[in-house]
Coordinates of C-alpha atoms and ligand atoms in Angstrom, one line a residue:
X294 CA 114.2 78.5 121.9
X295 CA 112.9 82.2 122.2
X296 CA 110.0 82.8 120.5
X297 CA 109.4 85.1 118.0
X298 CA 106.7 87.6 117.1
X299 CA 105.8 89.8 114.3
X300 CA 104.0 92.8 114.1
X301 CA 103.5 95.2 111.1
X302 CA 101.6 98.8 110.3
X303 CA 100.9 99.8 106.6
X304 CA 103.6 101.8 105.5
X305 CA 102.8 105.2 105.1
X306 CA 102.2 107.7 102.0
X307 CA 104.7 110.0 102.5
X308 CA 101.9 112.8 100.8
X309 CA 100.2 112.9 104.1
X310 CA 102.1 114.4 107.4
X311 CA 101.5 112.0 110.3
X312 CA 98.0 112.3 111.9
X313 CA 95.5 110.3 114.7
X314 CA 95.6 107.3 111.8
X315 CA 99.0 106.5 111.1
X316 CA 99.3 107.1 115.5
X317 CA 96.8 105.0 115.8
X318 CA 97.4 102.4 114.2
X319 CA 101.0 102.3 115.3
X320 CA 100.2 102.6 118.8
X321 CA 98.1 99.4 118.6
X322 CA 101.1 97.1 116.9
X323 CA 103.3 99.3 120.3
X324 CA 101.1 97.6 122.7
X325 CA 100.9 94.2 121.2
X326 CA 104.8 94.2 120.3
X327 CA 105.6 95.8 124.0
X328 CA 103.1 92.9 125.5
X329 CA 104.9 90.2 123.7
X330 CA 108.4 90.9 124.3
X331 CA 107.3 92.0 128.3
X332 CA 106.2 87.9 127.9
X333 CA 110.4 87.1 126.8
X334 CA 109.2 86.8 122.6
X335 CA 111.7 87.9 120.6
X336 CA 109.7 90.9 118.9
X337 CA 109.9 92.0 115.0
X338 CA 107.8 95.3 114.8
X339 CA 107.8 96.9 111.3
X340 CA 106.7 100.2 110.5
X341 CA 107.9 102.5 107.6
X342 CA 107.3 104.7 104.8
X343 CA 105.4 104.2 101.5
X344 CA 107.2 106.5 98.7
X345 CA 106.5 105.4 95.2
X346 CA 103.6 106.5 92.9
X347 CA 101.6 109.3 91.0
X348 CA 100.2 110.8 93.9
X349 CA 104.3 111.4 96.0
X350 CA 105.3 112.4 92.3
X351 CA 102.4 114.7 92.0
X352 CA 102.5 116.3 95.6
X353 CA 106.5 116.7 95.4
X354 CA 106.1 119.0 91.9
X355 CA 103.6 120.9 93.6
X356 CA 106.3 121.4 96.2
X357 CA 108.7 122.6 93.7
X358 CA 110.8 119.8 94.7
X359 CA 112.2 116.0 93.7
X360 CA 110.0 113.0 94.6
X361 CA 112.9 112.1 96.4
X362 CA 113.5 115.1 98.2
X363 CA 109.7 114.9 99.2
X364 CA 110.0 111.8 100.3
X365 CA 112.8 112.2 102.7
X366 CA 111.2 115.2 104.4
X367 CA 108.4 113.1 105.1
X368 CA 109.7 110.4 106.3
X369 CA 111.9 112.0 108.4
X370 CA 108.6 113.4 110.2
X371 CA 107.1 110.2 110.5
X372 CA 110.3 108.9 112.4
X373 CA 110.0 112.1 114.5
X374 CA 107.0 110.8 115.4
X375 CA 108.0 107.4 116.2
X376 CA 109.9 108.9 118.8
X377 CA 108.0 111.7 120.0
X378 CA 105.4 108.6 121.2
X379 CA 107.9 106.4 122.1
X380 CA 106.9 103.5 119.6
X381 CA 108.9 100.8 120.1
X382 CA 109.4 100.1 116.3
X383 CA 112.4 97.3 115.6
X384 CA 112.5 98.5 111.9
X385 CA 111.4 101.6 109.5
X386 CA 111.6 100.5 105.8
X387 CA 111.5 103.0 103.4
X388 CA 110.2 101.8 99.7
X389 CA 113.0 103.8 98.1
X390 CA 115.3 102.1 99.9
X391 CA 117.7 100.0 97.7
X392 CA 117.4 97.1 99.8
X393 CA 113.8 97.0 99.0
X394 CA 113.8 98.0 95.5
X395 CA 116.4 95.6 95.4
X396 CA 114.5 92.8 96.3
X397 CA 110.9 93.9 94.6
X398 CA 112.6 93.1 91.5
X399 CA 114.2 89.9 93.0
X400 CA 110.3 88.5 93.9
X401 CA 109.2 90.1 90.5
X402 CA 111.5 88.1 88.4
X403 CA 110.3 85.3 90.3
X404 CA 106.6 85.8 89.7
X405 CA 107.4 86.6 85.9
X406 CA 109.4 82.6 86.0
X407 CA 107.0 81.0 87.7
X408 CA 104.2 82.5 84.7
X409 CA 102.1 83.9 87.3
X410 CA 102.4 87.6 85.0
X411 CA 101.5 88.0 81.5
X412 CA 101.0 91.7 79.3
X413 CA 97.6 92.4 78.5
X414 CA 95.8 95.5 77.7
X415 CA 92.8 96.6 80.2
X416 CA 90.0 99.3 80.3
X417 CA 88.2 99.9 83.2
X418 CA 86.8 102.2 85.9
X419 CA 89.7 103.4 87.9
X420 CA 89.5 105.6 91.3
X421 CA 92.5 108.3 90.9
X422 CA 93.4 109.0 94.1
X423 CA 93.3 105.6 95.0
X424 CA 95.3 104.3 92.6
X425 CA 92.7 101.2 92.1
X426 CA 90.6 99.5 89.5
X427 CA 87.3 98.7 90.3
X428 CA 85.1 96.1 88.3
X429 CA 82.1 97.1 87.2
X430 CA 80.0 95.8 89.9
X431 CA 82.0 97.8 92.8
X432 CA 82.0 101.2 90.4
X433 CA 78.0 100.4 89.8
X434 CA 77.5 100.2 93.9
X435 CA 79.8 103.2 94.2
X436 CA 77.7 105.6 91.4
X437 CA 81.1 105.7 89.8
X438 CA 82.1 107.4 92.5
X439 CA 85.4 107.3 94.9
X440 CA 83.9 105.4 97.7
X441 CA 87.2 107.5 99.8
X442 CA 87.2 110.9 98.0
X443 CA 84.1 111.3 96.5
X444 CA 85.5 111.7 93.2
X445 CA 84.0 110.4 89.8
X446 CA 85.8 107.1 88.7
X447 CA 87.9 107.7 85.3
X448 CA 87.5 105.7 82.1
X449 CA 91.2 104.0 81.7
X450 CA 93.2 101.9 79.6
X451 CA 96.6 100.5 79.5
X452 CA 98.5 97.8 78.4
X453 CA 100.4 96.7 81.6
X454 CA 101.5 93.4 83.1
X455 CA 99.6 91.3 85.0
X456 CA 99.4 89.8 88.0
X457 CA 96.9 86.5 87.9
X458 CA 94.8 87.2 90.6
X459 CA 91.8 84.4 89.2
X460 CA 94.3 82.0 88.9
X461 CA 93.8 81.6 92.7
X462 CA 90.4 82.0 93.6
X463 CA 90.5 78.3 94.6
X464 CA 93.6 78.3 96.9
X465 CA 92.2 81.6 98.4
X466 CA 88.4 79.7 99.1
X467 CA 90.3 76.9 100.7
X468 CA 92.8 79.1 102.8
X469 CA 89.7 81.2 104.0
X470 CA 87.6 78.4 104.9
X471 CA 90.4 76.4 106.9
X472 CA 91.8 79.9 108.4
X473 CA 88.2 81.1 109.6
X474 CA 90.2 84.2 111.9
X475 CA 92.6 84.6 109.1
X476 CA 90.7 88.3 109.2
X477 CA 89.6 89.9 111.8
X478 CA 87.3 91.7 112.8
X479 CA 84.8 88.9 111.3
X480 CA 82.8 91.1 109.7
X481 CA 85.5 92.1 107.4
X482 CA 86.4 88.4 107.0
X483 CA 82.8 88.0 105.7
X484 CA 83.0 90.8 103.6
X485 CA 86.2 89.6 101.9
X486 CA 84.5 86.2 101.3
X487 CA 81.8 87.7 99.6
X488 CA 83.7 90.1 96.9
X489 CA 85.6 86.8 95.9
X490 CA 82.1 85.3 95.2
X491 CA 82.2 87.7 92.7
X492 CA 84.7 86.7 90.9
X493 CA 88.3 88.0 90.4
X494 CA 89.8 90.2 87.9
X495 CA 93.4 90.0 86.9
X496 CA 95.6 92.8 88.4
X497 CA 97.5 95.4 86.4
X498 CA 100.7 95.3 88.0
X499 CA 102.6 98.2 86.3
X500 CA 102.2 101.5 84.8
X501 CA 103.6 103.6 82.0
X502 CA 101.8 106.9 83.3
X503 CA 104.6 108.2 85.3
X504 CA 108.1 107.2 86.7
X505 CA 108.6 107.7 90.2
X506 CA 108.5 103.7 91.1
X507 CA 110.5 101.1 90.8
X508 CA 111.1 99.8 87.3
X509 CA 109.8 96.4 85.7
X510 CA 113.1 94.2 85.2
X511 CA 113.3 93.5 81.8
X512 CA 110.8 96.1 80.9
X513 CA 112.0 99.0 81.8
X514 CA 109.4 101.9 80.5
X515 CA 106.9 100.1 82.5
X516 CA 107.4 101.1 86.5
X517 CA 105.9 98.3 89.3
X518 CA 102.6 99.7 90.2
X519 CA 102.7 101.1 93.9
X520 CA 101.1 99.2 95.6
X521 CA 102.6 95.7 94.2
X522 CA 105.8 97.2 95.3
X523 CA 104.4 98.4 99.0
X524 CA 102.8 94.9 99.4
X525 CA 106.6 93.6 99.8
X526 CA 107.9 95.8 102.3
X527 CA 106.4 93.0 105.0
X528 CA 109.4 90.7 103.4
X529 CA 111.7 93.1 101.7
X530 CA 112.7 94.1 105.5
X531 CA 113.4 90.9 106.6
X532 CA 115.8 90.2 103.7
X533 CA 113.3 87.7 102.6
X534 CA 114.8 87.0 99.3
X535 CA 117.2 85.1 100.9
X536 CA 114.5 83.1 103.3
X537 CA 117.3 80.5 105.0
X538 CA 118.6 80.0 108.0
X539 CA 121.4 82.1 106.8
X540 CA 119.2 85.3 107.4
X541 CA 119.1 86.0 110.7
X542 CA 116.0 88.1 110.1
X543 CA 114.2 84.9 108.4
X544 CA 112.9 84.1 111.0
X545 CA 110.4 86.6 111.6
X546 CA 108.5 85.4 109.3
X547 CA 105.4 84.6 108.8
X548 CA 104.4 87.4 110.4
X549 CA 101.7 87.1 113.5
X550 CA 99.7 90.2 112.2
X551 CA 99.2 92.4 109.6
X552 CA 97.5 95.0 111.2
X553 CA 95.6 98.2 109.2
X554 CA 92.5 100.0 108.4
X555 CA 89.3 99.0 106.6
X556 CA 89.9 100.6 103.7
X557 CA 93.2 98.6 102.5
X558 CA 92.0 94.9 103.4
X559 CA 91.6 93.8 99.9
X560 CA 95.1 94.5 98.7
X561 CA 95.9 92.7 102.0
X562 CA 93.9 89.7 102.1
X563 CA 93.4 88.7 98.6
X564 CA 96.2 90.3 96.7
X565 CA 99.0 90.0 98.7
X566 CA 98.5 86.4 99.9
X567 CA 97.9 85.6 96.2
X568 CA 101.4 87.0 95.4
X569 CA 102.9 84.8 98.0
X570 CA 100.9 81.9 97.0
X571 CA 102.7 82.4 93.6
X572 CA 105.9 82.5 95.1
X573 CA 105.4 79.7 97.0
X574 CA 106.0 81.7 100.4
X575 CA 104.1 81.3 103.5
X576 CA 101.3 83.7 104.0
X577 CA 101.2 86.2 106.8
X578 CA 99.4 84.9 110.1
X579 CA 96.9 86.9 110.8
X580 CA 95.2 90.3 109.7
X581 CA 93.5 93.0 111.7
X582 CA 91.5 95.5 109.8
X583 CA 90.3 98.2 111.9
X584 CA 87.7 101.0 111.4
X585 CA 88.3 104.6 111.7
X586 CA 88.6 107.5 113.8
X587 CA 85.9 110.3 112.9
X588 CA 86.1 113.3 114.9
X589 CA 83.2 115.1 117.2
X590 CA 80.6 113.0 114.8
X591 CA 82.3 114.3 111.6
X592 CA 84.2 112.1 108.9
X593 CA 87.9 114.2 109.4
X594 CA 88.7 117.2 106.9
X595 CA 90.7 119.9 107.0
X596 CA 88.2 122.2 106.0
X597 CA 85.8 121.5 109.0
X598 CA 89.0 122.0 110.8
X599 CA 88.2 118.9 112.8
X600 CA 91.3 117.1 112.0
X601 CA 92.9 115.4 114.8
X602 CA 96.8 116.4 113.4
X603 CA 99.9 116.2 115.4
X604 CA 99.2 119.6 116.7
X605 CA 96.0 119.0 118.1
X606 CA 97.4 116.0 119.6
X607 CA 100.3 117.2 121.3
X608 CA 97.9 119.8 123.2
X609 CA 96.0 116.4 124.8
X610 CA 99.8 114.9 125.4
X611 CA 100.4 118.5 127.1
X612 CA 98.0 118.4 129.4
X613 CA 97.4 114.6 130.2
X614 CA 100.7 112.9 129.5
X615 CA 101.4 110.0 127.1
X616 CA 99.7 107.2 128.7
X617 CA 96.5 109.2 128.5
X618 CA 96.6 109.3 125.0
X619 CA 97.6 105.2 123.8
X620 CA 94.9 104.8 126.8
X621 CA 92.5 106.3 124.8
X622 CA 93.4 105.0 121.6
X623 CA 93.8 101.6 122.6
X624 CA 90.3 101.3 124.6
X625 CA 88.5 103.6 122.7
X626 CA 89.8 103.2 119.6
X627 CA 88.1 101.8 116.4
X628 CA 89.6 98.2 117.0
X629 CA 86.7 96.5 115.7
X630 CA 84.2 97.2 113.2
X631 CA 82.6 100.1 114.3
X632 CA 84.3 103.8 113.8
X633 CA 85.0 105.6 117.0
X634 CA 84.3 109.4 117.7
X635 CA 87.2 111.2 118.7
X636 CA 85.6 113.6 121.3
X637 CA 87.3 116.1 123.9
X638 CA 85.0 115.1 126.6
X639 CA 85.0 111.6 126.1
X640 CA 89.0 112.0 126.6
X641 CA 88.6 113.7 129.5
X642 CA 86.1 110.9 130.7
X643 CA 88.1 108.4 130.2
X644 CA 91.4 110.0 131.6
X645 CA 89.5 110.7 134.8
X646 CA 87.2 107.9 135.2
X647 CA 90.2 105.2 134.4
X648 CA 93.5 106.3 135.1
X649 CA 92.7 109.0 138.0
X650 CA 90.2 106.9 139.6
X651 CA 91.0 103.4 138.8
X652 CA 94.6 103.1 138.4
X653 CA 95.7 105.8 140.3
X654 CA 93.3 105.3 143.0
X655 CA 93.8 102.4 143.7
X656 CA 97.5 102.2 143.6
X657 CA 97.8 104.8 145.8
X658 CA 95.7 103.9 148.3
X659 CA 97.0 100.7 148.6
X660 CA 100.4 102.0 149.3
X661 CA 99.6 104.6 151.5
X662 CA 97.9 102.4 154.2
X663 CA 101.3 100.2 153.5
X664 CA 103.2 103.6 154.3
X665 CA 100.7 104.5 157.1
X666 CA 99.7 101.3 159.0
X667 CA 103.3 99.4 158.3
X668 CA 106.0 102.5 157.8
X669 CA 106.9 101.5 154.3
X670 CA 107.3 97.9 154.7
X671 CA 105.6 94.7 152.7
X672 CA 103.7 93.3 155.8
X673 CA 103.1 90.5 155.3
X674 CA 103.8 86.5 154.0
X675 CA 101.1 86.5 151.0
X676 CA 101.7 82.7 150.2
X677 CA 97.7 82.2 151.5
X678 CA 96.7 85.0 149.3
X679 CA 92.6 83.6 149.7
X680 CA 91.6 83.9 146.4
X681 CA 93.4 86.6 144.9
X682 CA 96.4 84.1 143.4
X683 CA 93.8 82.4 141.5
X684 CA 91.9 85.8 140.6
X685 CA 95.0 87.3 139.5
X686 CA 96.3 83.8 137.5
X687 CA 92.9 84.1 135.8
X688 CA 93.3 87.7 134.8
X689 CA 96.9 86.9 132.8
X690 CA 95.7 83.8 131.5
X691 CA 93.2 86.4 130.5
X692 CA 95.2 88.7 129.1
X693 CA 97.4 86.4 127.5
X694 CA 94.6 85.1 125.3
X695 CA 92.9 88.0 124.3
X696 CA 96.8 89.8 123.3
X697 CA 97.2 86.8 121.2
X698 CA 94.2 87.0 119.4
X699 CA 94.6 91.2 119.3
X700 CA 91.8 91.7 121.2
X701 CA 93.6 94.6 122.9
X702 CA 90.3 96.1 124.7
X703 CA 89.8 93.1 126.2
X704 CA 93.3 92.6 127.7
X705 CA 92.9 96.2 129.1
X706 CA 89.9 95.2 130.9
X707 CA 91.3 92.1 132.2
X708 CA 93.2 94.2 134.4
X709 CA 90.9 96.8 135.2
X710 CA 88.5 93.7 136.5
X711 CA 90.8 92.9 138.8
X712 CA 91.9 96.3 140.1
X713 CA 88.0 97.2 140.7
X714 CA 87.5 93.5 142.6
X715 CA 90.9 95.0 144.6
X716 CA 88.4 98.3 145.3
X717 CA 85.4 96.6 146.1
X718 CA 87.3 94.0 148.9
X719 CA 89.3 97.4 150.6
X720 CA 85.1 98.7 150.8
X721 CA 83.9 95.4 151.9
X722 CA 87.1 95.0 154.3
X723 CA 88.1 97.9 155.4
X724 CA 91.3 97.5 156.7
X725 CA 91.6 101.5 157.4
X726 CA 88.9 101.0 160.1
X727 CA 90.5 97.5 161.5
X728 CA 94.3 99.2 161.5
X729 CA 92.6 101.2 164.6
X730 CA 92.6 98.2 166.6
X731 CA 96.1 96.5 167.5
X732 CA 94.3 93.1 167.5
X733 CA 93.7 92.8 163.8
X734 CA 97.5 93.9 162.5
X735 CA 97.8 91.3 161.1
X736 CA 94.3 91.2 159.2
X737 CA 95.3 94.1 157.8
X738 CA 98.9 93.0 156.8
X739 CA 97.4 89.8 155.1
X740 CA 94.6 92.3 153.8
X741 CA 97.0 95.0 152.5
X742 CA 99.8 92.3 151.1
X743 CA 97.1 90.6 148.9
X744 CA 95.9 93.8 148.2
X745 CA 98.9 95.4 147.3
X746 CA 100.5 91.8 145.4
X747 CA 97.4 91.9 142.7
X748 CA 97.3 95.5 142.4
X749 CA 101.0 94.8 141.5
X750 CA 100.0 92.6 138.8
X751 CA 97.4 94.4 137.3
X752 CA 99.7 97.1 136.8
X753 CA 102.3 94.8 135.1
X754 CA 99.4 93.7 132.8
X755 CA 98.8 97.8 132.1
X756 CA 102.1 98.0 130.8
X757 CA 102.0 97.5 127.2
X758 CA 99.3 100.3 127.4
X759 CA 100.8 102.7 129.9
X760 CA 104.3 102.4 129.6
X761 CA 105.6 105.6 131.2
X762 CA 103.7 105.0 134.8
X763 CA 103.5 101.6 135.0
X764 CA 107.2 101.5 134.9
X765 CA 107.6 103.7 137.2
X766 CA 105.8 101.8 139.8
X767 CA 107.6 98.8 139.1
X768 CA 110.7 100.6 139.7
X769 CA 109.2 101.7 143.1
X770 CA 108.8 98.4 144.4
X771 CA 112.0 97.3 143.8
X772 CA 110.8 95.0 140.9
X773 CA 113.4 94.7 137.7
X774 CA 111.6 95.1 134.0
X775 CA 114.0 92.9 132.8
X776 CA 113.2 89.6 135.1
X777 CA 111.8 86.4 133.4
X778 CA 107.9 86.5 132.5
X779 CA 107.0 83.7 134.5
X780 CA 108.1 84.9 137.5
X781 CA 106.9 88.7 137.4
X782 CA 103.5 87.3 136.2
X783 CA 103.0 85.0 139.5
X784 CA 101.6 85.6 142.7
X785 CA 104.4 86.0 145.2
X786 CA 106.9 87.5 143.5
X787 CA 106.7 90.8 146.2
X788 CA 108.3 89.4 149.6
X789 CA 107.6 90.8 153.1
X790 CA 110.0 93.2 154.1
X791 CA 109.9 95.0 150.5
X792 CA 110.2 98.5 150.5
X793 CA 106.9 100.5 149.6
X794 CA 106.2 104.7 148.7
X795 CA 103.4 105.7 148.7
X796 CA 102.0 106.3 145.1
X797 CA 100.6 108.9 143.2
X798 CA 100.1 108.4 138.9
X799 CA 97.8 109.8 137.3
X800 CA 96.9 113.7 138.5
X801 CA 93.6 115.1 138.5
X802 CA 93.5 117.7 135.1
X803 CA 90.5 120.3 134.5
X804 CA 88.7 120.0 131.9
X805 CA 90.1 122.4 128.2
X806 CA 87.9 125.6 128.0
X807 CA 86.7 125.4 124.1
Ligands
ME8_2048 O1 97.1 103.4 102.5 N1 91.3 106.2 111.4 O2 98.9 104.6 103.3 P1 98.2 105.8 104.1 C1 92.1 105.2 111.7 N2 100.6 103.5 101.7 N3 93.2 104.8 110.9 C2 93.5 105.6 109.9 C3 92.7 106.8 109.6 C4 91.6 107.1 110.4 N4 90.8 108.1 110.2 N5 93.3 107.3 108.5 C5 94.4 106.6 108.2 C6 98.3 103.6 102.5 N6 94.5 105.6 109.0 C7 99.3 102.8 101.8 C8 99.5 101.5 102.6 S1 100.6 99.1 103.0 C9 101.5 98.0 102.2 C10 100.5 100.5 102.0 C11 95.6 104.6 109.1 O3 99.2 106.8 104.4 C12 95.1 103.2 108.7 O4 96.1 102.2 109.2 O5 97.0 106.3 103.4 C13 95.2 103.1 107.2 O6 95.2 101.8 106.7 C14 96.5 103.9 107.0 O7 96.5 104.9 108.0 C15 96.6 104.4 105.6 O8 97.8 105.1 105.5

């Protein structure tokens, strides 16, 4: 049987236009959902729209338009986008979609029978644009403060439903402790860990403050709070309320990785597996929670005009292409636990230093001498390949590994390892100076063939990153996309006598004049 893999984003606020963080983070699930299905998985990559809450309803009347009509303008630019990237998105669910709202109320009937939601009246320190409660420790350590906008924290009280979140401290100790990389990067994980020590509060579950949201069944002037109702968008789009075999989306889940920025991990990892504990559901695989993208050593605002928007980032798709760009989020990126500094030069850097004269270099060099020395034609029976069939089995074993645990920078460097140990034996060898002398052809054709048969591979391990090029060159040498993992992924697969161009991917680009 096929197997499957799941890959979500966050869904989006549909307040926000589309910017480096929502392409970011997208572009990471691409690569991982492009890396699986290149390995034959049958791929379930869900991205969407967030479109409930105060701050849509708020932003829309500012507008002078519906919540509604807000929200489809929006999220019709954040499907633009989709495409204008080519992300390779299987799904977009939108949260005012009846199929979700639908369902919410399905799984919040459930939660109400299965008593894991009572009404209760709450005061507390609550963080307006965030839409959050903080106890009094976390609004203590923030000076009552937004820890995200900067904003003083608000005196509120409500009577609401709730969601009861202490009820499983335990079960969430216990899942932590036996699921050690249920969070990644650790350092996150740890941090989780440590705010449960602290105890957990109940969470208010609806609101009466507005209306834009889904309503409460049974309880219809309360509305589902917005992000109780987001949360289920991971199941809502796989028709989970019905979770048999019937569904032929079912099976998707649980999903292999949640992946999202620093700042949501809570609602993620304690909150959301909580609600699924209640409903008895399984609990997502995995979570990555990466940093964030600052920009020429500045946090990102619009009025240091240092935002990296869909304008700005068009220009660098302009003048270095797509690959350039998802190269430089997904190696540079803020993957891990540090925030990354989105700087022009360090684009250009990297364009230069890694696709110009790594990738291209090499590829092209490779294939000229083919062209030169053996006019065009795979020279040579590569079964003895020396060491490279082992070097090259290493580096997708590699790869494999490190895309399985979403360690995406490391995948990327598997190949590049290999390409720049492809470099260094052309310098040791140098089959340019040998092809003078009609005594070592075939040297040079065994040379050149191993050469040319891991550069190959390397490339098909760049795919998931570069799509646009490295397609392109697999289409040059005669290789189908759509042939079976294990046999692209193996030494031997290119055959003496193949036809091979000469070729040329990645253009030199000056430098933008500020
Ligand atoms: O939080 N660097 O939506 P949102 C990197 N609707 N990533 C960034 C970023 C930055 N500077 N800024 C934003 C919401 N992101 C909720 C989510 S999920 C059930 C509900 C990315 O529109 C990052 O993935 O505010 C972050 O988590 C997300 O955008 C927040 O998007």
């Amino acid at each position: 049987m096929t197997r499957t893999a799941c890959i979500t984003t966050p869904i989006y606020y549909v307040n926000d236009r589309p910017h480096i963080g929502h392409i970011f983070t997208t572009t990471l699930c691409d690569a991982w959902a492009r890396a699986m299905r290149i390995q034959n998985c049958d791929v379930f990559f869900l991205t969407g729209t967030d479109e409930h809450g105060v701050k849509v309803e708020k932003s829309a009347a500012e507008h002078n338009v519906t919540p509604q009509a807000w929200a489809d303008t929006n999220a019709a630019e954040f499907q633009r986008v989709l495409s204008l990237f080519q992300l390779t998105n299987t799904d977009f669910i939108r949260t005012t979609q009846p199929r979700h709202e639908r369902q919410v109320q399905a799984f919040i009937e459930r939660l109400q029978k299965s008593g894991a939601l009572y009404k209760g009246s709450f005061e507390g320190w609550y963080d307006e644009g965030q839409e959050e409660y903080l106890t009094e420790t976390r609004a203590k350590e923030c000076e009552y403060k937004s820890s995200i906008s900067g904003k003083p924290l608000v005196r509120a009280k409500e009577e609401n439903w709730y969601f009861k979140l202490s009820a499983f401290s335990e079960r969430l100790k216990a899942h932590f402790e036996s699921q050690p990389n249920f969070v990644q990067p650790s350092a996150r994980m740890n941090e989780v860990i440590g705010r449960l020590r602290e105890g957990l509060q109940d969470v208010p579950m609806t609101r009466t403050n507005f209306t834009w949201g889904i309503p409460m069944p049974g309880d219809p002037g309360h509305v589902i709070y917005v992000w109780i109702d987001a949360l289920f968008n991971y199941i809502t789009a796989l028709d989970y309320t019905d979770a048999s075999e019937k569904n032929p989306r079912a099976r998707y889940w649980p999903a292999d990785w949640h992946v999202i920025g620093k700042e949501i991990l809570w609602f993620h990892a304690v909150i959301w597996p909580a609600m699924l504990m209640a409903l008895e559901l399984p609990l997502p695989k995995n979570i990555h929670a990466h940093s964030f993208w600052i920009s020429e050593g500045k946090k990102m605002s619009k009025s240091l005009g240092n935002f990296i928007d869909l304008p700005t980032i068009e220009t660098y798709i302009a003048r270095y292409g797509l690959d350039a760009w998802r190269w430089f989020m997904l190696t540079r990126g803020p993957i891990d636990a540090t925030d990354a500094d989105f700087r022009a030069v360090a684009f250009h850097e990297t364009y230069t230093s890694d696709l110009v004269n790594t990738v291209g270099n090499c590829s092209s060099r490779v294939t000229a001498m083919i062209v030169k020395t053996f006019n065009g034609e795979m020279p040579a029976d590569i079964e003895n390949g020396g060491t490279w069939p082992a070097r090259c089995q290493q580096a997708v074993t590699d790869w494999q590994k490190h895309f399985a645990q979403f360690q995406l920078t490391d995948a990327a460097e598997d190949a590049m390892k290999l390409l720049r140990d492809v470099d260094l034996f052309i310098n040791q060898t140098e089959p340019f100076k040998l092809a003078k002398d009609p005594a070592q052809r075939e040297r040079v054709a065994s040379i050149l063939g191993q050469c040319l048969e891991s550069v190959r591979i390397a490339l098909l391990l760049l795919e998931p990153f570069l799509p646009q090029k490295m397609s392109e060159f697999s289409t040059l040498l005669g290789m189908p996309s759509d042939a079976p993992w294990n046999v692209r992924s193996q030494w031997g697969y290119l055959k003496p006598g193949s036809t091979i161009t000469k070729v040329a991917l990645y253009p030199r680009v000056e430098i933008a004049k500020p």
